[in-house]
Tab-separated table of C-alpha atoms in Angstrom:
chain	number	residue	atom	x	y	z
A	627	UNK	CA	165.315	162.706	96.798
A	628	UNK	CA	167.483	160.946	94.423
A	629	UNK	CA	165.135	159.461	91.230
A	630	UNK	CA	166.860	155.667	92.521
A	631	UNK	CA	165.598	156.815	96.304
A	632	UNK	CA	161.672	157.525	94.543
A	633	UNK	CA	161.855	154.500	92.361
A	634	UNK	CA	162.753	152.241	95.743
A	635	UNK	CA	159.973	154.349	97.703
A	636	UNK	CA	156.927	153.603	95.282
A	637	UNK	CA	158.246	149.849	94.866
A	638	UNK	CA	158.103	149.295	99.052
A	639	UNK	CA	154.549	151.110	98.545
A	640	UNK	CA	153.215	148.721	96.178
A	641	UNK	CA	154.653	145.988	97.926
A	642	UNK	CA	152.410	146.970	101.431
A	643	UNK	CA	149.388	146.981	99.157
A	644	UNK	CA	149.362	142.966	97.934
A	645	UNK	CA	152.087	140.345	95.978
A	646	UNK	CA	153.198	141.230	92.593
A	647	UNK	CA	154.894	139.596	90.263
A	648	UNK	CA	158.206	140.771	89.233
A	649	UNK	CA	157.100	141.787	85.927
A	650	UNK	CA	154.275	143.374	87.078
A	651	UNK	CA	156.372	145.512	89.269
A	652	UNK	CA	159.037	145.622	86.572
A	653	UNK	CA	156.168	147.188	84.070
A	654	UNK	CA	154.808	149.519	86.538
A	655	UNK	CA	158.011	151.673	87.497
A	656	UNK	CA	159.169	151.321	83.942
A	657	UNK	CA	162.520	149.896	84.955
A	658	UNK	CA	163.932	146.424	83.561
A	659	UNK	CA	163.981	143.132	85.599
A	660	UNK	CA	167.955	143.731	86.794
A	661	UNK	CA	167.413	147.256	87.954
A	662	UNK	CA	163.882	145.578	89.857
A	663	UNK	CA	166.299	143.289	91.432
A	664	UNK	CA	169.126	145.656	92.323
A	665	UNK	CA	166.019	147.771	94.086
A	666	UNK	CA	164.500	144.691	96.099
A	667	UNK	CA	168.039	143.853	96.956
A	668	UNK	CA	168.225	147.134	98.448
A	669	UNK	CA	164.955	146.950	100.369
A	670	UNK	CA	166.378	143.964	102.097
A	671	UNK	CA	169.847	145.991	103.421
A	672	UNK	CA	167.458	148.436	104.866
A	673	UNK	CA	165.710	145.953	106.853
A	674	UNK	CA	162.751	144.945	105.142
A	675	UNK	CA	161.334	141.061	104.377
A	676	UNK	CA	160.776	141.080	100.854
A	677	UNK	CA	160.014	137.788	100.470
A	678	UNK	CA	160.334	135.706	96.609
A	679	UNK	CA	158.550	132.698	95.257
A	680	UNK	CA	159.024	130.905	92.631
A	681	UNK	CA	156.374	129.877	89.760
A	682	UNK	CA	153.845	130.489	87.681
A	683	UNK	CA	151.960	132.473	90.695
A	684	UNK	CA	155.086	133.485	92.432
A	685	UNK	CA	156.352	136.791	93.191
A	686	UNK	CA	157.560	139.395	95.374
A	687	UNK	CA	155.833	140.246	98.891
A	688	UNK	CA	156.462	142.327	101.774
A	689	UNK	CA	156.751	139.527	104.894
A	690	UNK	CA	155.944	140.221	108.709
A	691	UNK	CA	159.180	141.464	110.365
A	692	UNK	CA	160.723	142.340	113.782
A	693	UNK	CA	159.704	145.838	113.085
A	694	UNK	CA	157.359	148.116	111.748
A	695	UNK	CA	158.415	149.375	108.105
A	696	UNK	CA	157.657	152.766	107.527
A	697	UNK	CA	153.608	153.378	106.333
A	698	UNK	CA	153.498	154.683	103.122
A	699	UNK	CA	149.975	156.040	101.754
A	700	UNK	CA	148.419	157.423	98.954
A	701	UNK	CA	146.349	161.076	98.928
A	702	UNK	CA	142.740	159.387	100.026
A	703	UNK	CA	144.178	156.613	102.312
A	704	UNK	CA	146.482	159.399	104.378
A	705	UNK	CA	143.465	161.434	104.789
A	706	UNK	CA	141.193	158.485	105.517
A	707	UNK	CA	143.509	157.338	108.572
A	708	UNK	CA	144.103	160.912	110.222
A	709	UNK	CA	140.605	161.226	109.909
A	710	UNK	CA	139.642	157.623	111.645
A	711	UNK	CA	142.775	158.689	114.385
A	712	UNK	CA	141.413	161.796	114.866
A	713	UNK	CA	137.901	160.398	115.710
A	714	UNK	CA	139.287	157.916	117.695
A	715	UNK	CA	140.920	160.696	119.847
A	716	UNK	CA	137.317	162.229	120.596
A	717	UNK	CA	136.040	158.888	122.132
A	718	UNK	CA	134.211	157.424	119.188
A	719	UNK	CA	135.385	153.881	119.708
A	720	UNK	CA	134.483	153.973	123.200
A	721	UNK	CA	137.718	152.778	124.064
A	722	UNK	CA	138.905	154.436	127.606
A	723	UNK	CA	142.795	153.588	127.625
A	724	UNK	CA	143.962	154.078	124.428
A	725	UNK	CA	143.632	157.784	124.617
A	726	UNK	CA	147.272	158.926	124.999
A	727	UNK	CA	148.294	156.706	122.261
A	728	UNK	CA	146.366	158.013	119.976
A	729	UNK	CA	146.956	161.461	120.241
A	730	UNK	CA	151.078	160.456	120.125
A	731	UNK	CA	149.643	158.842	116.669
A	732	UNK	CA	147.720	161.706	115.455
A	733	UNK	CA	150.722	164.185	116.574
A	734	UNK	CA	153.021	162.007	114.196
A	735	UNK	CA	150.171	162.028	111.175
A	736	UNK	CA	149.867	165.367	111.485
A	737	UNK	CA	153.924	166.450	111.325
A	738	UNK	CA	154.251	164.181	107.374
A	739	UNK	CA	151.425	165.052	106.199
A	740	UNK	CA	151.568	167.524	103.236
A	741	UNK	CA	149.761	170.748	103.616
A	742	UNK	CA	146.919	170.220	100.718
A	743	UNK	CA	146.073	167.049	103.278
A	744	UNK	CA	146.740	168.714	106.247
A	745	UNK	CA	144.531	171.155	105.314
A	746	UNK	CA	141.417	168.996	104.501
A	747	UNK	CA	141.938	166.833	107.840
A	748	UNK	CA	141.965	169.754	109.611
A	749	UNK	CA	138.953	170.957	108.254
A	750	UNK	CA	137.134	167.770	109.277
A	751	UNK	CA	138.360	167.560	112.584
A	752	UNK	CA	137.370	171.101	113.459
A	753	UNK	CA	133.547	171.003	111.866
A	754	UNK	CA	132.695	167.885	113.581
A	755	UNK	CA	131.056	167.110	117.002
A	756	UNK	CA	131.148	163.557	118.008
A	757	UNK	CA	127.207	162.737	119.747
A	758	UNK	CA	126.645	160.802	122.634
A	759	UNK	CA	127.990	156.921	123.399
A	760	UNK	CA	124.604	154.949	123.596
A	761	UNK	CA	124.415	151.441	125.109
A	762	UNK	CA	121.920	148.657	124.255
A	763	UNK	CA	120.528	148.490	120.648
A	764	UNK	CA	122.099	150.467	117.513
A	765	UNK	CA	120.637	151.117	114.356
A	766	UNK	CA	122.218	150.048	111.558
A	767	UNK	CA	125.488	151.578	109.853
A	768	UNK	CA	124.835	154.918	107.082
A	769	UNK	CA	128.379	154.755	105.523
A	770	UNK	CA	129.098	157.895	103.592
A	771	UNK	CA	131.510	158.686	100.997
A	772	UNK	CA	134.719	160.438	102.283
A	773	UNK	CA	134.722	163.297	99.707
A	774	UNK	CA	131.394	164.661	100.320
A	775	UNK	CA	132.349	164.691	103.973
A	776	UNK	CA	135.454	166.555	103.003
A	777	UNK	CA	133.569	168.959	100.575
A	778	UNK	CA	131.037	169.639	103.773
A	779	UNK	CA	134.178	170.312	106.069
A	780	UNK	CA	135.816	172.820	103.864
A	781	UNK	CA	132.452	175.019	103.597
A	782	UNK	CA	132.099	174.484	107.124
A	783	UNK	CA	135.866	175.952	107.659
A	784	UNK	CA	135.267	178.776	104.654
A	785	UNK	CA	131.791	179.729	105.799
A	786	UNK	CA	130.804	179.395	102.735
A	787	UNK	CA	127.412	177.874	101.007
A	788	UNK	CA	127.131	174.377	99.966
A	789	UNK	CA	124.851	172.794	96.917
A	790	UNK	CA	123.672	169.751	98.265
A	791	UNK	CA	121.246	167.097	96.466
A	792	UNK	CA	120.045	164.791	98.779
A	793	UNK	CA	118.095	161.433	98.012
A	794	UNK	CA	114.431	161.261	97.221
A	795	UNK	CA	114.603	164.941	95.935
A	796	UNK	CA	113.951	166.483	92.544
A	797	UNK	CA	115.935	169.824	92.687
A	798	UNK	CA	119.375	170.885	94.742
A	799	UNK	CA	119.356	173.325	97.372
A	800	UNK	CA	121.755	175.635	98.571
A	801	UNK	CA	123.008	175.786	102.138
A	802	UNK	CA	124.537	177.273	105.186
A	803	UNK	CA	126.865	174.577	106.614
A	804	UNK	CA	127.665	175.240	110.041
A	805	UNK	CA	128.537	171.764	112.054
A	806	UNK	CA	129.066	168.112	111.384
A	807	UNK	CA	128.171	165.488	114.140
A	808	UNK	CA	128.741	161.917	114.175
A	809	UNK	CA	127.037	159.875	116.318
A	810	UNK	CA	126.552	155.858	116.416
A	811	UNK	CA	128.515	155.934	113.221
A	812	UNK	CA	126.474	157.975	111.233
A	813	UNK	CA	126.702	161.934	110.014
A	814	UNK	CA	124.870	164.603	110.322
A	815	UNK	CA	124.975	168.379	109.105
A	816	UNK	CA	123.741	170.844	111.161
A	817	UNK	CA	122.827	173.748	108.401
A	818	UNK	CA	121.006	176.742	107.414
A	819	UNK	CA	118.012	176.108	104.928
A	820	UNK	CA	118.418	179.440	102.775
A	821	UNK	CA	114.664	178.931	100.545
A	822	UNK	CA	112.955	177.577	104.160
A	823	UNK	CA	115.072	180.077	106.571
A	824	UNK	CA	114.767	177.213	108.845
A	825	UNK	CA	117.416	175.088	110.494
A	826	UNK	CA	117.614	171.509	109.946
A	827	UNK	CA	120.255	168.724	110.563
A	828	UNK	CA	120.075	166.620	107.407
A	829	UNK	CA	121.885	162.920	107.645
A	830	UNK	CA	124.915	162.773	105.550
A	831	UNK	CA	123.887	159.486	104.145
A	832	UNK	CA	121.175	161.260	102.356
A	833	UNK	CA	122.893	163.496	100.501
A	834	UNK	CA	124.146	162.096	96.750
A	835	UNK	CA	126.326	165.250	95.574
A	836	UNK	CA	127.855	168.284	97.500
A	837	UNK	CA	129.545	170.843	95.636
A	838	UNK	CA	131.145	174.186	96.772
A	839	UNK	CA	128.180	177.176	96.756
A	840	UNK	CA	128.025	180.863	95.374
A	841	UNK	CA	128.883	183.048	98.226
A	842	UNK	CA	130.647	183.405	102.103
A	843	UNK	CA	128.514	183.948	104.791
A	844	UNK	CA	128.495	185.650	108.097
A	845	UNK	CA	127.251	183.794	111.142
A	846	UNK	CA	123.834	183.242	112.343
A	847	UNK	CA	122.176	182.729	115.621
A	848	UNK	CA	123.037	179.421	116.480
A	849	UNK	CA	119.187	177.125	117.337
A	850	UNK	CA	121.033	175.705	120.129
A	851	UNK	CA	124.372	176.843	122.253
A	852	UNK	CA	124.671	172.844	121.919
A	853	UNK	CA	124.381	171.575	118.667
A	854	UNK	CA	124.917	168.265	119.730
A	855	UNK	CA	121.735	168.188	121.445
A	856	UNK	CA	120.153	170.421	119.094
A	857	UNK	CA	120.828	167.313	116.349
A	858	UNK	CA	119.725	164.681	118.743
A	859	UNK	CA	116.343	166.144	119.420
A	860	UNK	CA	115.965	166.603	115.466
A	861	UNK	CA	116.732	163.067	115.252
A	862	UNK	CA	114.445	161.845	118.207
A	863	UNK	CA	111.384	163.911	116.443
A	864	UNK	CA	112.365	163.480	112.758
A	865	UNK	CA	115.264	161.684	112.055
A	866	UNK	CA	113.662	158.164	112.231
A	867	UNK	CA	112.018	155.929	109.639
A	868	UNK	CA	109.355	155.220	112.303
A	869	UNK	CA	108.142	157.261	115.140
A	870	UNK	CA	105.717	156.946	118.260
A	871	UNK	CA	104.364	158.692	120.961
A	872	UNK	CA	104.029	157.103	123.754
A	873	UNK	CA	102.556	157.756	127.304
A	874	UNK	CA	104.748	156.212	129.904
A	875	UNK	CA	103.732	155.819	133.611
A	876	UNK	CA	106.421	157.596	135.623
A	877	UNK	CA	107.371	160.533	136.167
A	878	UNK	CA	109.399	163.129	133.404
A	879	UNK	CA	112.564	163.394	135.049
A	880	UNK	CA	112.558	159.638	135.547
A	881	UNK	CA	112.182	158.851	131.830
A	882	UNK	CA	114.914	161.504	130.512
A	883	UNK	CA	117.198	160.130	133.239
A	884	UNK	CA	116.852	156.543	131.859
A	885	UNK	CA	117.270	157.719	127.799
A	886	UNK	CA	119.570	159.850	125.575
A	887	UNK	CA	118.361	163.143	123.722
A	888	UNK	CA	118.542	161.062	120.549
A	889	UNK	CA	115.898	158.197	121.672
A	890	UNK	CA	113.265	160.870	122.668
A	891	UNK	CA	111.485	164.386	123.427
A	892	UNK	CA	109.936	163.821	126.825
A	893	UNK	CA	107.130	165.987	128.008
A	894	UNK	CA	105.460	165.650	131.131
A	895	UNK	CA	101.897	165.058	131.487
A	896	UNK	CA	101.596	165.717	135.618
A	897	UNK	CA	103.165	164.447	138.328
A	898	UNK	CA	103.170	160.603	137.632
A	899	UNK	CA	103.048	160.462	133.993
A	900	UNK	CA	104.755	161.709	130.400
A	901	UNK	CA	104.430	161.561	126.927
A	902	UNK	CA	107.656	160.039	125.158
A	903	UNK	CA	108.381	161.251	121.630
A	904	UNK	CA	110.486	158.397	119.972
A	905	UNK	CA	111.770	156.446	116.739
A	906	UNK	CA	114.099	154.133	115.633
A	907	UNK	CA	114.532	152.835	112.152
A	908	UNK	CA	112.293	149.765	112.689
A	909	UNK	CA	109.406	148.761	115.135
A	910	UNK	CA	111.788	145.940	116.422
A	911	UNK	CA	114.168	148.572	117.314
A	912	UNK	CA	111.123	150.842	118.914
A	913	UNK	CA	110.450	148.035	120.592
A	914	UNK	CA	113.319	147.003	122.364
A	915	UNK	CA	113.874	150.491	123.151
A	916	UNK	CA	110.454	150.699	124.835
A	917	UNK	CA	111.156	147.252	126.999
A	918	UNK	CA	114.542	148.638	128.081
A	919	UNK	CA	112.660	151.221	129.870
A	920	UNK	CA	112.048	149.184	132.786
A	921	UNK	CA	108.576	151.185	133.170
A	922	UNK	CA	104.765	150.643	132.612
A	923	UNK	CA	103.787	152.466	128.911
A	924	UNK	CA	101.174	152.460	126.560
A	925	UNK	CA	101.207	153.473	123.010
A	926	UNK	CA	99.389	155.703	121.788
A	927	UNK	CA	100.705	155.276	118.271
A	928	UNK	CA	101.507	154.191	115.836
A	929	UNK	CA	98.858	150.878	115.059
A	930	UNK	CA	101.672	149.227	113.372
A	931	UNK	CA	103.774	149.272	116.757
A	932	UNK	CA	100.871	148.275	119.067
A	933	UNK	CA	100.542	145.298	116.638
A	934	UNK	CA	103.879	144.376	117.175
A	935	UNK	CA	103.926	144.652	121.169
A	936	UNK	CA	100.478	142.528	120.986
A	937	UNK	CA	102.716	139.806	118.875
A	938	UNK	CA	105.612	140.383	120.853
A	939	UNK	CA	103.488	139.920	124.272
A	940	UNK	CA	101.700	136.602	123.188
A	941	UNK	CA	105.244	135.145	122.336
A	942	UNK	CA	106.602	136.202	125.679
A	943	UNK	CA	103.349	134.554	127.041
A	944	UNK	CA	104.151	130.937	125.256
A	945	UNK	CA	107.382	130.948	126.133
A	946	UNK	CA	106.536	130.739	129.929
A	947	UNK	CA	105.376	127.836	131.361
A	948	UNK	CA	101.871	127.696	133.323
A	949	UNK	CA	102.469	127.450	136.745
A	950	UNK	CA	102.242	123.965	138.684
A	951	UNK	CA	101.346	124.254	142.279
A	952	UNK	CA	103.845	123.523	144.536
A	953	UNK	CA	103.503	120.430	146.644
A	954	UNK	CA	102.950	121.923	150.139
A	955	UNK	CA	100.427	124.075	148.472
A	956	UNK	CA	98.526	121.065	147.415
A	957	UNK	CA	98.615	119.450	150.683
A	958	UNK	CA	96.997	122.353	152.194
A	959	UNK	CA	94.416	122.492	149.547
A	960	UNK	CA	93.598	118.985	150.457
A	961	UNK	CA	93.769	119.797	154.404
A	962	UNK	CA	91.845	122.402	153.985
């Protein structure tokens, strides 16, 4: 492209991001106030609403228009939106009929993107699993920064080691990266403990640096054909900040047809009864879980929760009114 073609290009892209003023614009290409008018002159022959006020907080802004201006994006924000797109294509927003559309989008991210971006979107795409859609209560969001993802992805892709420190932890560790799952919008990474030799799935959100490791590896024995559900029963046993076990009157195959793998290990006591191993990230949360059973339970622990179902039960109780008899039942109290 032409240096007058660049120059127009990086005005329209700081024009999508907010207002300027035409100094501030003027000062940022390094280009004097005619030239910034010849350019936004130009904008408006191509078709786009560049839009000028006048005064002490005036400016220039990009307006609304009859059609869509071409999306321009830096390095992290092209990466971020192929990423989001690409998610959205797996089912994540639980969204049935936008499908098609999507994948038309993602096709079109995916033919201008350069190749250093292609290549880390790619790599993303490809390590990650998306978990289960859930209904009822979810726990609350564990946003995690886009580069570590990215960093995770690319060992994932290179089979190579990963140095990881996670929260909570004196000392890194080095491991064997082999999926990334997302489920309820959180992150998990299905790895390879190398001190341990034990497999783990270690929430994203935890982890406060990630940094390329030593050496390739070759492939181990996966825990699970499925690491989905290999993540959601590490979750359901470990993954929570509180945890219960439960005995619930019905029978096994009842209960694990009524929850996901991530709400609970069910294991069957005999024919009309289980034990339900479950968490959540706060006994209100356990608890709601537990009522949207539909099914007789007792806890077995922890105290903290059975406190909270005894508070929870004499509220319920209040709220009721006492029954009245009716008036026919009166009147053949009194006949009687």
């Amino acid at each position: 492209m032409t240096p007058t073609t660049v120059r127009v290009l990086r005005l329209l892209a700081l024009l999508q991001d907010r207002a300027h003023t035409g100094r501030e614009l003027a000062d940022r290409l390094a280009i004097t106030d005619r030239t910034l008018r010849n350019d936004i002159q130009r904008l408006r022959e191509l078709g786009y609403p560049v839009q000028a006020q006048r005064g002490a907080v005036g400016g220039y802004r990009l307006g609304r228009g009859t059609t869509m201006p071409p999306l321009l994006l830096d390095d992290d924000e092209a990466v971020a939106v192929a990423v989001a797109v690409g998610l959205a294509e797996d089912g994540a927003t639980g969204i049935a009929d936008i499908t098609d559309n999507v994948t038309r989008a993602l096709a079109k991210l995916d033919q201008i993107l350069p190749k250093r971006l292609q290549r880390k979107v790619t790599a993303l795409r490809e390590a990650t699993a998306i978990g289960p859609a859930t209904t009822g209560s979810r726990e609350p969001d564990a946003p995690v920064p886009a580069a570590i993802l990215t960093t995770l992805a690319g060992a994932v892709r290179d089979a190579a080691t990963v140095l990881i420190e996670q929260a909570e932890q004196d000392r890194g560790e080095e491991v064997e990266p082999y999926r990334l799952i997302n489920w309820q919008r959180r992150w998990y990474l299905v790895a390879y403990h190398l001190e341990t030799h034990s497999w783990t799935a270690i929430p994203v959100a935890r982890i406060r640096q990630a940094a390329p490791g030593t050496r390739r590896f070759a492939a181990r024995a996966l825990p699970d054909d499925d690491l989905v559900a290999f993540v959601m029963r590490h979750i359901a046993s470990t993954g929570w900040k509180v945890h219960a076990r439960v005995t619930v009157l019905a029978p096994a195959e009842t209960v694990i047809a009524r929850i996901n793998p991530a709400v609970g290990v069910v294991e069957a006591v005999d024919a009309d009864t289980c034990v339900l191993i479950t968490g959540a990230d706060a006994l209100e949360t356990l608890a709601i879980y537990l009522s949207m059973l539909m099914m007789d339970f007792r806890v077995d622990n922890p105290p903290e929760l059975v406190d909270h179902i005894r508070t929870l039960a004499r509220r319920y109780a209040n709220a009721v009114p006492p029954e009245t008899p009716s008036p026919t039942t009166s009147h053949r109290t009194r006949d009687e």
